């Protein structure tokens, strides 16, 4: 029983809470707060920062909204940051609905709306730039919400999060919203170290339960079978069905993935629509829509189709009819009215927003999407379907991580609508049930920092502080925090490795001779064999390079890739400072390919000539078909001799003689005749593995201390050499220009501007040249050169490519990770667009998807804005940049995405 004093104190506390800002905020909500939301909001009102780690769809955003409420209640400003523009746009609309149009602004680099508002939504890069430029917008800043903060693990954009967290003024409260991660406490400890007291709130409960399924054939099975305990057991019916599906029948291979129309029918029959189907390919998303439409599936009522038509007509009213034709509008609208759509970066932003709006309204039933949809965009569904468990990560087809699986399937289950959500993985020979169970059972993943020093960051730090102070700041990064903590565990691992190494020494004894010497001979032979093979490869490469040096436009070549031999006609060639001559060809099957030395190691010969008239454009489908027909005609009349292989200098016999000598020495060694030789060698291999593991751990420990600062020191040395830093690390005029450039290729752009390489370009040419530092060719796309432009632009492109090559060499000398290669693949298209070409012509000639073109165009505008506002840049270039912006920002590029 409580005392009168305790009851009085409790009454006072209740009264205080009733008058609190949290109470006022709670009164505006149409729902009760969950416990984790209450805990986080209370910590904020008490003045602490917070880190909220919770599943997708659990309501983390509410904590951010309360932070905004608090800042406004204090008469100060709030900033809400996100990793991508699409999410910033969405949060802007949400906050505008709460605080009114005049109360909220948006800054995403290329879009600026009401920047003086008390609440600003922005991409995290914009806030980082504000901090470095000492923007007046930071005055009065009280709260910063960092949405999707787990994105700091992203190797490209992740470091920006840490820059912001480290450099924000101490008075600012930071609200970090993250997906569920397994090391939230570690991240919270770092936040406390660099930002002050930070409350870590972890919530693992999903507001809508998620059920896991696997679809085999046309049947959807539960992944797990119910048990009396919490143990997860694979459903035996599913396991049996998967085995039957994978087994060959009557000599036929195992069945492949069920067709997409069958998947939709199964989902519809199981009341699992609406659904998001993740396909990790834009082309795959579009093909899926076509397959479903071709099957005759219609998922909407007549009334729903009419509502869809009304929304679409209203939203596209500002797009000219000609552009709608280039965008494939009629086919896209036809699919929408049947409840089916694709969602990927190849769509223009407006089309993606319409898909999001219709899906959220329940009018679309199936959306085929790439994984970018999983990042924060509010588009929940009743079910989520995964066609594969692998995706292209830019370098290879990598398996999904448990974190990625959780992020993707987290879209399933609409809060307040569905009582449960469903995740469905399609079974195939490449997708086994055990793999699905392994991903589904791991609900969290560790957050690993991707922080590293960059050129822009380094010069900005040195403009504000001494070299030693800058090193100390970098040592406060989460990356260094994790590295230092990891040393303790590594030291323990070294002790274990040394004990394991000691255990293997007993296996290094043979009564016939020295095992280690014999093992050394084996290693030398392997090395010699490897060198002999490498010499042969160098000879082949030399022959291919000689052939490419002779190739000219109009040559017909015969080349081999694997077992296939193909004829092709060369229509363009470029020289890359990194990979040498690259030829653009049209093959005998009318495909456009870009081939370099690595693609032609199977053999290549010049076998004929073909005149390519000025009226034949190899970049259009009609032009390729015409050229392919002429190549096939040539091949039909050619005597089909085997293409000459590429040969280099003949082997001088030295490597072969050394190899034979080592082999003879091995055979003569007394251990070679030991009957227990292979058992002995197992012991040697165990010892070598144990020693290599110990050495690897020691090397990791030695490399951990000060790793971030060491990277900064290497960059600083290069900047000193190039004149961006002067005596005493002072920032020179060249360095002041670099301070204003925010780009992955920041040093390349700074060098181009400082050296005047783009000084003589007109606005259209300048817009095209800027694509060199923003564009990156997709692996599944076609890369083009800068044909169809002007001599001045082609010279600028060539000089920029050469500049990148020289910088790349300097970076290697200094041990710095190389700047990504400048890419000329968009030069021709952007020059055409900035020169007034119609959208249909630009897209057709360069085989670009509209959304890709718009996205790259917006990035070009962003860089042009940067150039135009750099005080130390050439005045004429700044003016040309302003004019170029106007030329690019037209048509669908100029359509507001909010």
mmCIF file of C-alpha atoms in Angstrom, residues 67-375:
data_model
loop_
_atom_site.group_PDB
_atom_site.id
_atom_site.type_symbol
_atom_site.label_atom_id
_atom_site.label_comp_id
_atom_site.label_asym_id
_atom_site.label_seq_id
_atom_site.Cartn_x
_atom_site.Cartn_y
_atom_site.Cartn_z
ATOM 1 C CA UNK A 67 10.909 15.276 -32.535
ATOM 2 C CA UNK A 68 9.626 17.768 -35.109
ATOM 3 C CA UNK A 69 6.739 18.643 -32.770
ATOM 4 C CA UNK A 70 9.200 19.279 -29.922
ATOM 5 C CA UNK A 71 11.422 21.566 -31.990
ATOM 6 C CA UNK A 72 8.459 23.669 -33.085
ATOM 7 C CA UNK A 73 7.119 23.809 -29.528
ATOM 8 C CA UNK A 74 10.490 25.231 -28.461
ATOM 9 C CA UNK A 75 10.295 27.835 -31.227
ATOM 10 C CA UNK A 76 13.208 26.298 -33.121
ATOM 11 C CA UNK A 77 13.811 24.409 -36.383
ATOM 12 C CA UNK A 78 13.797 20.706 -37.301
ATOM 13 C CA UNK A 79 15.375 18.841 -40.197
ATOM 14 C CA UNK A 80 14.185 15.438 -41.395
ATOM 15 C CA UNK A 81 16.783 13.578 -43.481
ATOM 16 C CA UNK A 82 16.476 10.458 -45.645
ATOM 17 C CA UNK A 83 18.917 8.548 -47.887
ATOM 18 C CA UNK A 84 17.024 8.914 -51.179
ATOM 19 C CA UNK A 85 15.024 11.641 -52.901
ATOM 20 C CA UNK A 86 11.890 9.510 -53.303
ATOM 21 C CA UNK A 87 11.673 9.002 -49.538
ATOM 22 C CA UNK A 88 12.363 12.705 -48.928
ATOM 23 C CA UNK A 89 9.499 13.564 -51.270
ATOM 24 C CA UNK A 90 7.173 11.231 -49.384
ATOM 25 C CA UNK A 91 8.133 12.595 -45.948
ATOM 26 C CA UNK A 92 7.710 16.141 -47.257
ATOM 27 C CA UNK A 93 4.127 15.389 -48.266
ATOM 28 C CA UNK A 94 3.413 13.722 -44.900
ATOM 29 C CA UNK A 95 4.799 16.611 -42.864
ATOM 30 C CA UNK A 96 3.137 19.209 -45.080
ATOM 31 C CA UNK A 97 -0.216 17.538 -44.377
ATOM 32 C CA UNK A 98 0.474 17.955 -40.640
ATOM 33 C CA UNK A 99 2.117 21.389 -40.464
ATOM 34 C CA UNK A 100 0.757 23.128 -43.546
ATOM 35 C CA UNK A 101 2.383 24.142 -46.810
ATOM 36 C CA UNK A 102 4.113 27.174 -45.315
ATOM 37 C CA UNK A 103 5.530 25.199 -42.421
ATOM 38 C CA UNK A 104 7.538 22.627 -44.365
ATOM 39 C CA UNK A 105 10.262 22.875 -47.023
ATOM 40 C CA UNK A 106 12.105 20.378 -49.226
ATOM 41 C CA UNK A 107 15.768 20.289 -50.305
ATOM 42 C CA UNK A 108 17.062 17.386 -52.379
ATOM 43 C CA UNK A 109 19.988 18.919 -54.250
ATOM 44 C CA UNK A 110 18.081 19.618 -57.458
ATOM 45 C CA UNK A 111 14.756 20.631 -55.867
ATOM 46 C CA UNK A 112 14.306 23.527 -53.456
ATOM 47 C CA UNK A 113 10.875 24.310 -51.991
ATOM 48 C CA UNK A 114 10.354 26.797 -49.165
ATOM 49 C CA UNK A 115 13.931 26.486 -47.799
ATOM 50 C CA UNK A 116 13.274 28.986 -45.005
ATOM 51 C CA UNK A 117 10.508 26.900 -43.408
ATOM 52 C CA UNK A 118 10.855 25.826 -39.760
ATOM 53 C CA UNK A 119 10.730 22.168 -40.853
ATOM 54 C CA UNK A 120 12.946 21.079 -43.750
ATOM 55 C CA UNK A 121 12.970 17.629 -45.321
ATOM 56 C CA UNK A 122 16.163 16.781 -47.197
ATOM 57 C CA UNK A 123 18.518 14.078 -48.329
ATOM 58 C CA UNK A 124 21.353 13.488 -45.886
ATOM 59 C CA UNK A 125 23.903 14.714 -48.445
ATOM 60 C CA UNK A 126 22.256 18.140 -48.463
ATOM 61 C CA UNK A 127 22.611 18.454 -44.678
ATOM 62 C CA UNK A 128 26.266 17.388 -44.890
ATOM 63 C CA UNK A 129 26.880 20.090 -47.492
ATOM 64 C CA UNK A 130 25.162 22.679 -45.284
ATOM 65 C CA UNK A 131 27.438 21.781 -42.387
ATOM 66 C CA UNK A 132 30.615 22.125 -44.447
ATOM 67 C CA UNK A 133 29.422 25.401 -45.999
ATOM 68 C CA UNK A 134 28.424 26.775 -42.575
ATOM 69 C CA UNK A 135 24.925 27.437 -43.887
ATOM 70 C CA UNK A 136 22.800 29.982 -42.027
ATOM 71 C CA UNK A 137 19.991 27.397 -42.202
ATOM 72 C CA UNK A 138 21.681 25.636 -39.256
ATOM 73 C CA UNK A 139 20.962 28.620 -36.993
ATOM 74 C CA UNK A 140 18.159 27.785 -34.617
ATOM 75 C CA UNK A 141 18.357 24.083 -35.486
ATOM 76 C CA UNK A 142 17.074 21.983 -32.605
ATOM 77 C CA UNK A 143 16.321 18.472 -33.882
ATOM 78 C CA UNK A 144 17.625 16.312 -36.750
ATOM 79 C CA UNK A 145 15.795 13.118 -37.668
ATOM 80 C CA UNK A 146 17.964 10.600 -39.502
ATOM 81 C CA UNK A 147 15.592 8.138 -41.147
ATOM 82 C CA UNK A 148 16.880 4.748 -42.351
ATOM 83 C CA UNK A 149 20.155 5.392 -40.502
ATOM 84 C CA UNK A 150 21.251 1.792 -41.062
ATOM 85 C CA UNK A 151 22.041 3.050 -44.566
ATOM 86 C CA UNK A 152 25.415 4.166 -43.169
ATOM 87 C CA UNK A 153 26.546 0.615 -44.009
ATOM 88 C CA UNK A 154 26.190 1.481 -47.714
ATOM 89 C CA UNK A 155 29.708 1.701 -49.141
ATOM 90 C CA UNK A 156 28.878 4.560 -51.509
ATOM 91 C CA UNK A 157 26.648 6.931 -49.541
ATOM 92 C CA UNK A 158 26.996 5.570 -46.011
ATOM 93 C CA UNK A 159 29.898 7.783 -44.893
ATOM 94 C CA UNK A 160 27.654 10.855 -45.195
ATOM 95 C CA UNK A 161 25.630 9.726 -42.143
ATOM 96 C CA UNK A 162 28.727 9.632 -39.964
ATOM 97 C CA UNK A 163 29.947 13.002 -41.237
ATOM 98 C CA UNK A 164 26.635 14.558 -40.218
ATOM 99 C CA UNK A 165 26.499 12.865 -36.806
ATOM 100 C CA UNK A 166 30.082 13.903 -36.004
ATOM 101 C CA UNK A 167 29.848 17.514 -37.215
ATOM 102 C CA UNK A 168 26.361 18.622 -36.142
ATOM 103 C CA UNK A 169 26.435 21.294 -33.406
ATOM 104 C CA UNK A 170 26.388 19.790 -29.899
ATOM 105 C CA UNK A 171 23.079 21.463 -29.031
ATOM 106 C CA UNK A 172 21.182 19.487 -31.723
ATOM 107 C CA UNK A 173 19.195 16.427 -30.660
ATOM 108 C CA UNK A 174 19.670 13.530 -33.065
ATOM 109 C CA UNK A 175 16.861 11.020 -33.641
ATOM 110 C CA UNK A 176 18.178 7.930 -35.437
ATOM 111 C CA UNK A 177 15.609 5.573 -36.950
ATOM 112 C CA UNK A 178 16.921 2.172 -38.031
ATOM 113 C CA UNK A 179 15.749 -1.191 -39.228
ATOM 114 C CA UNK A 180 16.245 -3.970 -36.697
ATOM 115 C CA UNK A 181 19.994 -4.556 -36.327
ATOM 116 C CA UNK A 182 21.760 -6.978 -34.014
ATOM 117 C CA UNK A 183 24.294 -4.457 -32.700
ATOM 118 C CA UNK A 184 22.001 -1.530 -31.865
ATOM 119 C CA UNK A 185 23.618 -1.217 -28.438
ATOM 120 C CA UNK A 186 27.064 -0.866 -30.006
ATOM 121 C CA UNK A 187 25.800 1.853 -32.334
ATOM 122 C CA UNK A 188 24.063 3.521 -29.389
ATOM 123 C CA UNK A 189 27.308 3.469 -27.393
ATOM 124 C CA UNK A 190 29.059 5.290 -30.230
ATOM 125 C CA UNK A 191 26.247 7.845 -30.504
ATOM 126 C CA UNK A 192 26.563 8.496 -26.772
ATOM 127 C CA UNK A 193 30.310 8.963 -27.166
ATOM 128 C CA UNK A 194 30.046 11.507 -29.999
ATOM 129 C CA UNK A 195 26.633 13.125 -29.333
ATOM 130 C CA UNK A 196 26.069 12.764 -25.607
ATOM 131 C CA UNK A 197 23.417 10.711 -23.745
ATOM 132 C CA UNK A 198 21.478 8.590 -26.240
ATOM 133 C CA UNK A 199 18.599 6.257 -25.402
ATOM 134 C CA UNK A 200 18.647 2.970 -27.336
ATOM 135 C CA UNK A 201 15.142 1.642 -27.949
ATOM 136 C CA UNK A 202 14.953 -1.805 -29.539
ATOM 137 C CA UNK A 203 11.557 -3.200 -30.552
ATOM 138 C CA UNK A 204 11.331 -6.581 -32.282
ATOM 139 C CA UNK A 205 7.582 -7.025 -32.284
ATOM 140 C CA UNK A 206 5.903 -6.696 -35.668
ATOM 141 C CA UNK A 207 2.537 -4.931 -35.488
ATOM 142 C CA UNK A 208 1.215 -7.430 -38.040
ATOM 143 C CA UNK A 209 2.478 -11.058 -37.706
ATOM 144 C CA UNK A 210 4.396 -12.346 -40.722
ATOM 145 C CA UNK A 211 3.904 -15.878 -42.057
ATOM 146 C CA UNK A 212 6.549 -17.497 -44.223
ATOM 147 C CA UNK A 213 5.669 -19.582 -47.290
ATOM 148 C CA UNK A 214 7.298 -21.312 -50.258
ATOM 149 C CA UNK A 215 5.458 -21.822 -53.546
ATOM 150 C CA UNK A 216 6.202 -25.107 -55.322
ATOM 151 C CA UNK A 217 4.536 -25.538 -58.687
ATOM 152 C CA UNK A 218 1.123 -23.946 -58.303
ATOM 153 C CA UNK A 219 0.753 -24.585 -54.579
ATOM 154 C CA UNK A 220 1.707 -22.271 -51.711
ATOM 155 C CA UNK A 221 2.983 -24.164 -48.642
ATOM 156 C CA UNK A 222 3.709 -22.934 -45.117
ATOM 157 C CA UNK A 223 7.483 -22.874 -44.588
ATOM 158 C CA UNK A 224 7.237 -24.159 -41.023
ATOM 159 C CA UNK A 225 5.075 -26.759 -39.367
ATOM 160 C CA UNK A 226 3.403 -25.964 -36.011
ATOM 161 C CA UNK A 227 5.193 -27.389 -32.931
ATOM 162 C CA UNK A 228 4.469 -27.352 -29.232
ATOM 163 C CA UNK A 229 7.668 -25.413 -28.621
ATOM 164 C CA UNK A 230 9.143 -22.356 -30.285
ATOM 165 C CA UNK A 231 11.374 -24.591 -32.421
ATOM 166 C CA UNK A 232 11.103 -23.868 -36.154
ATOM 167 C CA UNK A 233 10.725 -27.036 -38.219
ATOM 168 C CA UNK A 234 10.428 -27.141 -41.998
ATOM 169 C CA UNK A 235 6.998 -28.293 -43.137
ATOM 170 C CA UNK A 236 7.411 -31.953 -44.253
ATOM 171 C CA UNK A 237 4.769 -31.523 -46.968
ATOM 172 C CA UNK A 238 6.775 -28.627 -48.380
ATOM 173 C CA UNK A 239 10.027 -30.607 -48.225
ATOM 174 C CA UNK A 240 8.418 -33.536 -50.069
ATOM 175 C CA UNK A 241 6.915 -31.264 -52.737
ATOM 176 C CA UNK A 242 10.275 -29.546 -53.247
ATOM 177 C CA UNK A 243 12.026 -32.911 -53.696
ATOM 178 C CA UNK A 244 9.440 -34.008 -56.269
ATOM 179 C CA UNK A 245 9.762 -30.735 -58.126
ATOM 180 C CA UNK A 246 13.569 -30.948 -58.230
ATOM 181 C CA UNK A 247 13.719 -34.565 -59.398
ATOM 182 C CA UNK A 248 14.140 -35.232 -63.168
ATOM 183 C CA UNK A 249 11.130 -36.861 -64.818
ATOM 184 C CA UNK A 250 11.450 -39.215 -67.780
ATOM 185 C CA UNK A 251 14.819 -37.803 -68.717
ATOM 186 C CA UNK A 252 13.563 -34.211 -68.526
ATOM 187 C CA UNK A 253 15.326 -31.637 -66.364
ATOM 188 C CA UNK A 254 13.707 -30.487 -63.100
ATOM 189 C CA UNK A 255 10.805 -28.117 -63.522
ATOM 190 C CA UNK A 256 11.645 -24.441 -63.612
ATOM 191 C CA UNK A 257 9.924 -21.569 -61.820
ATOM 192 C CA UNK A 258 6.148 -21.452 -62.253
ATOM 193 C CA UNK A 259 4.977 -18.804 -64.703
ATOM 194 C CA UNK A 260 4.012 -15.402 -63.346
ATOM 195 C CA UNK A 261 0.372 -15.622 -64.295
ATOM 196 C CA UNK A 262 0.087 -18.831 -62.243
ATOM 197 C CA UNK A 263 1.672 -17.047 -59.280
ATOM 198 C CA UNK A 264 -0.884 -14.235 -59.490
ATOM 199 C CA UNK A 265 -3.762 -16.716 -59.721
ATOM 200 C CA UNK A 266 -2.450 -18.616 -56.692
ATOM 201 C CA UNK A 267 -2.129 -15.406 -54.682
ATOM 202 C CA UNK A 268 -5.596 -14.301 -55.725
ATOM 203 C CA UNK A 269 -7.059 -17.688 -54.862
ATOM 204 C CA UNK A 270 -5.428 -17.590 -51.435
ATOM 205 C CA UNK A 271 -6.703 -14.062 -50.693
ATOM 206 C CA UNK A 272 -3.098 -12.844 -50.608
ATOM 207 C CA UNK A 273 -3.530 -9.795 -52.821
ATOM 208 C CA UNK A 274 -2.455 -7.008 -52.993
ATOM 209 C CA UNK A 275 1.124 -8.203 -53.405
ATOM 210 C CA UNK A 276 4.546 -6.795 -54.163
ATOM 211 C CA UNK A 277 6.658 -9.175 -56.222
ATOM 212 C CA UNK A 278 10.361 -8.387 -55.968
ATOM 213 C CA UNK A 279 12.298 -9.077 -59.163
ATOM 214 C CA UNK A 280 15.882 -7.814 -59.066
ATOM 215 C CA UNK A 281 15.838 -6.616 -62.664
ATOM 216 C CA UNK A 282 14.059 -3.755 -64.382
ATOM 217 C CA UNK A 283 13.671 -5.771 -67.553
ATOM 218 C CA UNK A 284 12.283 -8.618 -65.443
ATOM 219 C CA UNK A 285 9.683 -6.315 -63.882
ATOM 220 C CA UNK A 286 8.496 -5.100 -67.287
ATOM 221 C CA UNK A 287 8.454 -8.645 -68.697
ATOM 222 C CA UNK A 288 6.374 -9.818 -65.726
ATOM 223 C CA UNK A 289 3.732 -7.147 -66.392
ATOM 224 C CA UNK A 290 3.589 -8.180 -70.052
ATOM 225 C CA UNK A 291 3.258 -11.869 -69.165
ATOM 226 C CA UNK A 292 0.376 -11.221 -66.781
ATOM 227 C CA UNK A 293 -1.423 -8.997 -69.295
ATOM 228 C CA UNK A 294 -0.877 -11.544 -72.062
ATOM 229 C CA UNK A 295 -2.520 -14.216 -69.896
ATOM 230 C CA UNK A 296 -5.731 -12.183 -69.808
ATOM 231 C CA UNK A 297 -5.704 -11.600 -66.045
ATOM 232 C CA UNK A 298 -7.840 -8.643 -64.937
ATOM 233 C CA UNK A 299 -7.730 -7.901 -61.207
ATOM 234 C CA UNK A 300 -9.894 -4.778 -60.975
ATOM 235 C CA UNK A 301 -13.583 -4.061 -61.081
ATOM 236 C CA UNK A 302 -15.003 -1.658 -63.644
ATOM 237 C CA UNK A 303 -15.379 0.978 -60.932
ATOM 238 C CA UNK A 304 -11.739 0.558 -59.802
ATOM 239 C CA UNK A 305 -10.515 0.810 -63.390
ATOM 240 C CA UNK A 306 -12.473 4.044 -63.794
ATOM 241 C CA UNK A 307 -10.939 5.494 -60.616
ATOM 242 C CA UNK A 308 -7.468 4.528 -61.838
ATOM 243 C CA UNK A 309 -8.108 6.230 -65.172
ATOM 244 C CA UNK A 310 -9.267 9.405 -63.413
ATOM 245 C CA UNK A 311 -6.175 9.571 -61.186
ATOM 246 C CA UNK A 312 -3.803 8.925 -64.078
ATOM 247 C CA UNK A 313 -5.390 11.491 -66.403
ATOM 248 C CA UNK A 314 -5.232 14.134 -63.681
ATOM 249 C CA UNK A 315 -1.569 13.425 -62.817
ATOM 250 C CA UNK A 316 -0.243 13.334 -66.405
ATOM 251 C CA UNK A 317 -2.164 16.378 -67.611
ATOM 252 C CA UNK A 318 1.030 18.427 -67.847
ATOM 253 C CA UNK A 319 2.935 16.005 -70.102
ATOM 254 C CA UNK A 320 2.809 16.698 -73.860
ATOM 255 C CA UNK A 321 1.168 13.964 -75.916
ATOM 256 C CA UNK A 322 4.348 13.360 -77.897
ATOM 257 C CA UNK A 323 6.296 12.669 -74.696
ATOM 258 C CA UNK A 324 3.562 10.345 -73.437
ATOM 259 C CA UNK A 325 4.038 8.333 -76.611
ATOM 260 C CA UNK A 326 7.788 8.064 -75.939
ATOM 261 C CA UNK A 327 7.025 6.914 -72.405
ATOM 262 C CA UNK A 328 4.808 4.023 -73.560
ATOM 263 C CA UNK A 329 1.889 5.636 -71.775
ATOM 264 C CA UNK A 330 -0.986 3.707 -73.363
ATOM 265 C CA UNK A 331 0.447 0.280 -72.553
ATOM 266 C CA UNK A 332 1.386 1.411 -69.054
ATOM 267 C CA UNK A 333 -2.126 2.764 -68.436
ATOM 268 C CA UNK A 334 -3.679 -0.423 -69.867
ATOM 269 C CA UNK A 335 -1.778 -2.446 -67.238
ATOM 270 C CA UNK A 336 -2.736 -0.077 -64.424
ATOM 271 C CA UNK A 337 -6.425 -0.391 -65.218
ATOM 272 C CA UNK A 338 -6.084 -4.163 -64.850
ATOM 273 C CA UNK A 339 -4.451 -3.780 -61.446
ATOM 274 C CA UNK A 340 -0.858 -4.564 -62.490
ATOM 275 C CA UNK A 341 2.230 -2.326 -62.566
ATOM 276 C CA UNK A 342 6.013 -2.223 -62.431
ATOM 277 C CA UNK A 343 8.020 -0.008 -60.061
ATOM 278 C CA UNK A 344 11.713 0.593 -60.771
ATOM 279 C CA UNK A 345 14.208 3.349 -61.484
ATOM 280 C CA UNK A 346 13.601 3.078 -65.224
ATOM 281 C CA UNK A 347 10.221 4.784 -64.784
ATOM 282 C CA UNK A 348 10.050 8.567 -64.615
ATOM 283 C CA UNK A 349 9.423 9.794 -61.051
ATOM 284 C CA UNK A 350 5.836 10.841 -61.819
ATOM 285 C CA UNK A 351 4.932 7.353 -63.052
ATOM 286 C CA UNK A 352 6.450 5.788 -59.933
ATOM 287 C CA UNK A 353 4.491 8.177 -57.720
ATOM 288 C CA UNK A 354 1.250 7.303 -59.526
ATOM 289 C CA UNK A 355 1.957 3.594 -58.954
ATOM 290 C CA UNK A 356 2.597 4.289 -55.257
ATOM 291 C CA UNK A 357 -0.576 6.358 -54.930
ATOM 292 C CA UNK A 358 -2.779 3.764 -56.649
ATOM 293 C CA UNK A 359 -1.283 0.869 -54.709
ATOM 294 C CA UNK A 360 -1.677 2.628 -51.364
ATOM 295 C CA UNK A 361 -5.323 3.342 -52.288
ATOM 296 C CA UNK A 362 -5.877 -0.386 -52.866
ATOM 297 C CA UNK A 363 -6.509 0.026 -56.582
ATOM 298 C CA UNK A 364 -3.467 -1.923 -57.782
ATOM 299 C CA UNK A 365 -3.273 -5.591 -56.865
ATOM 300 C CA UNK A 366 0.202 -6.666 -58.055
ATOM 301 C CA UNK A 367 3.325 -4.523 -58.358
ATOM 302 C CA UNK A 368 6.558 -5.956 -59.741
ATOM 303 C CA UNK A 369 9.394 -4.043 -58.139
ATOM 304 C CA UNK A 370 13.145 -3.869 -57.752
ATOM 305 C CA UNK A 371 14.612 -3.820 -54.249
ATOM 306 C CA UNK A 372 14.771 -0.002 -54.079
ATOM 307 C CA UNK A 373 11.068 -0.049 -53.174
ATOM 308 C CA UNK A 374 11.968 -1.674 -49.862
ATOM 309 C CA UNK A 375 13.829 1.410 -48.680
#
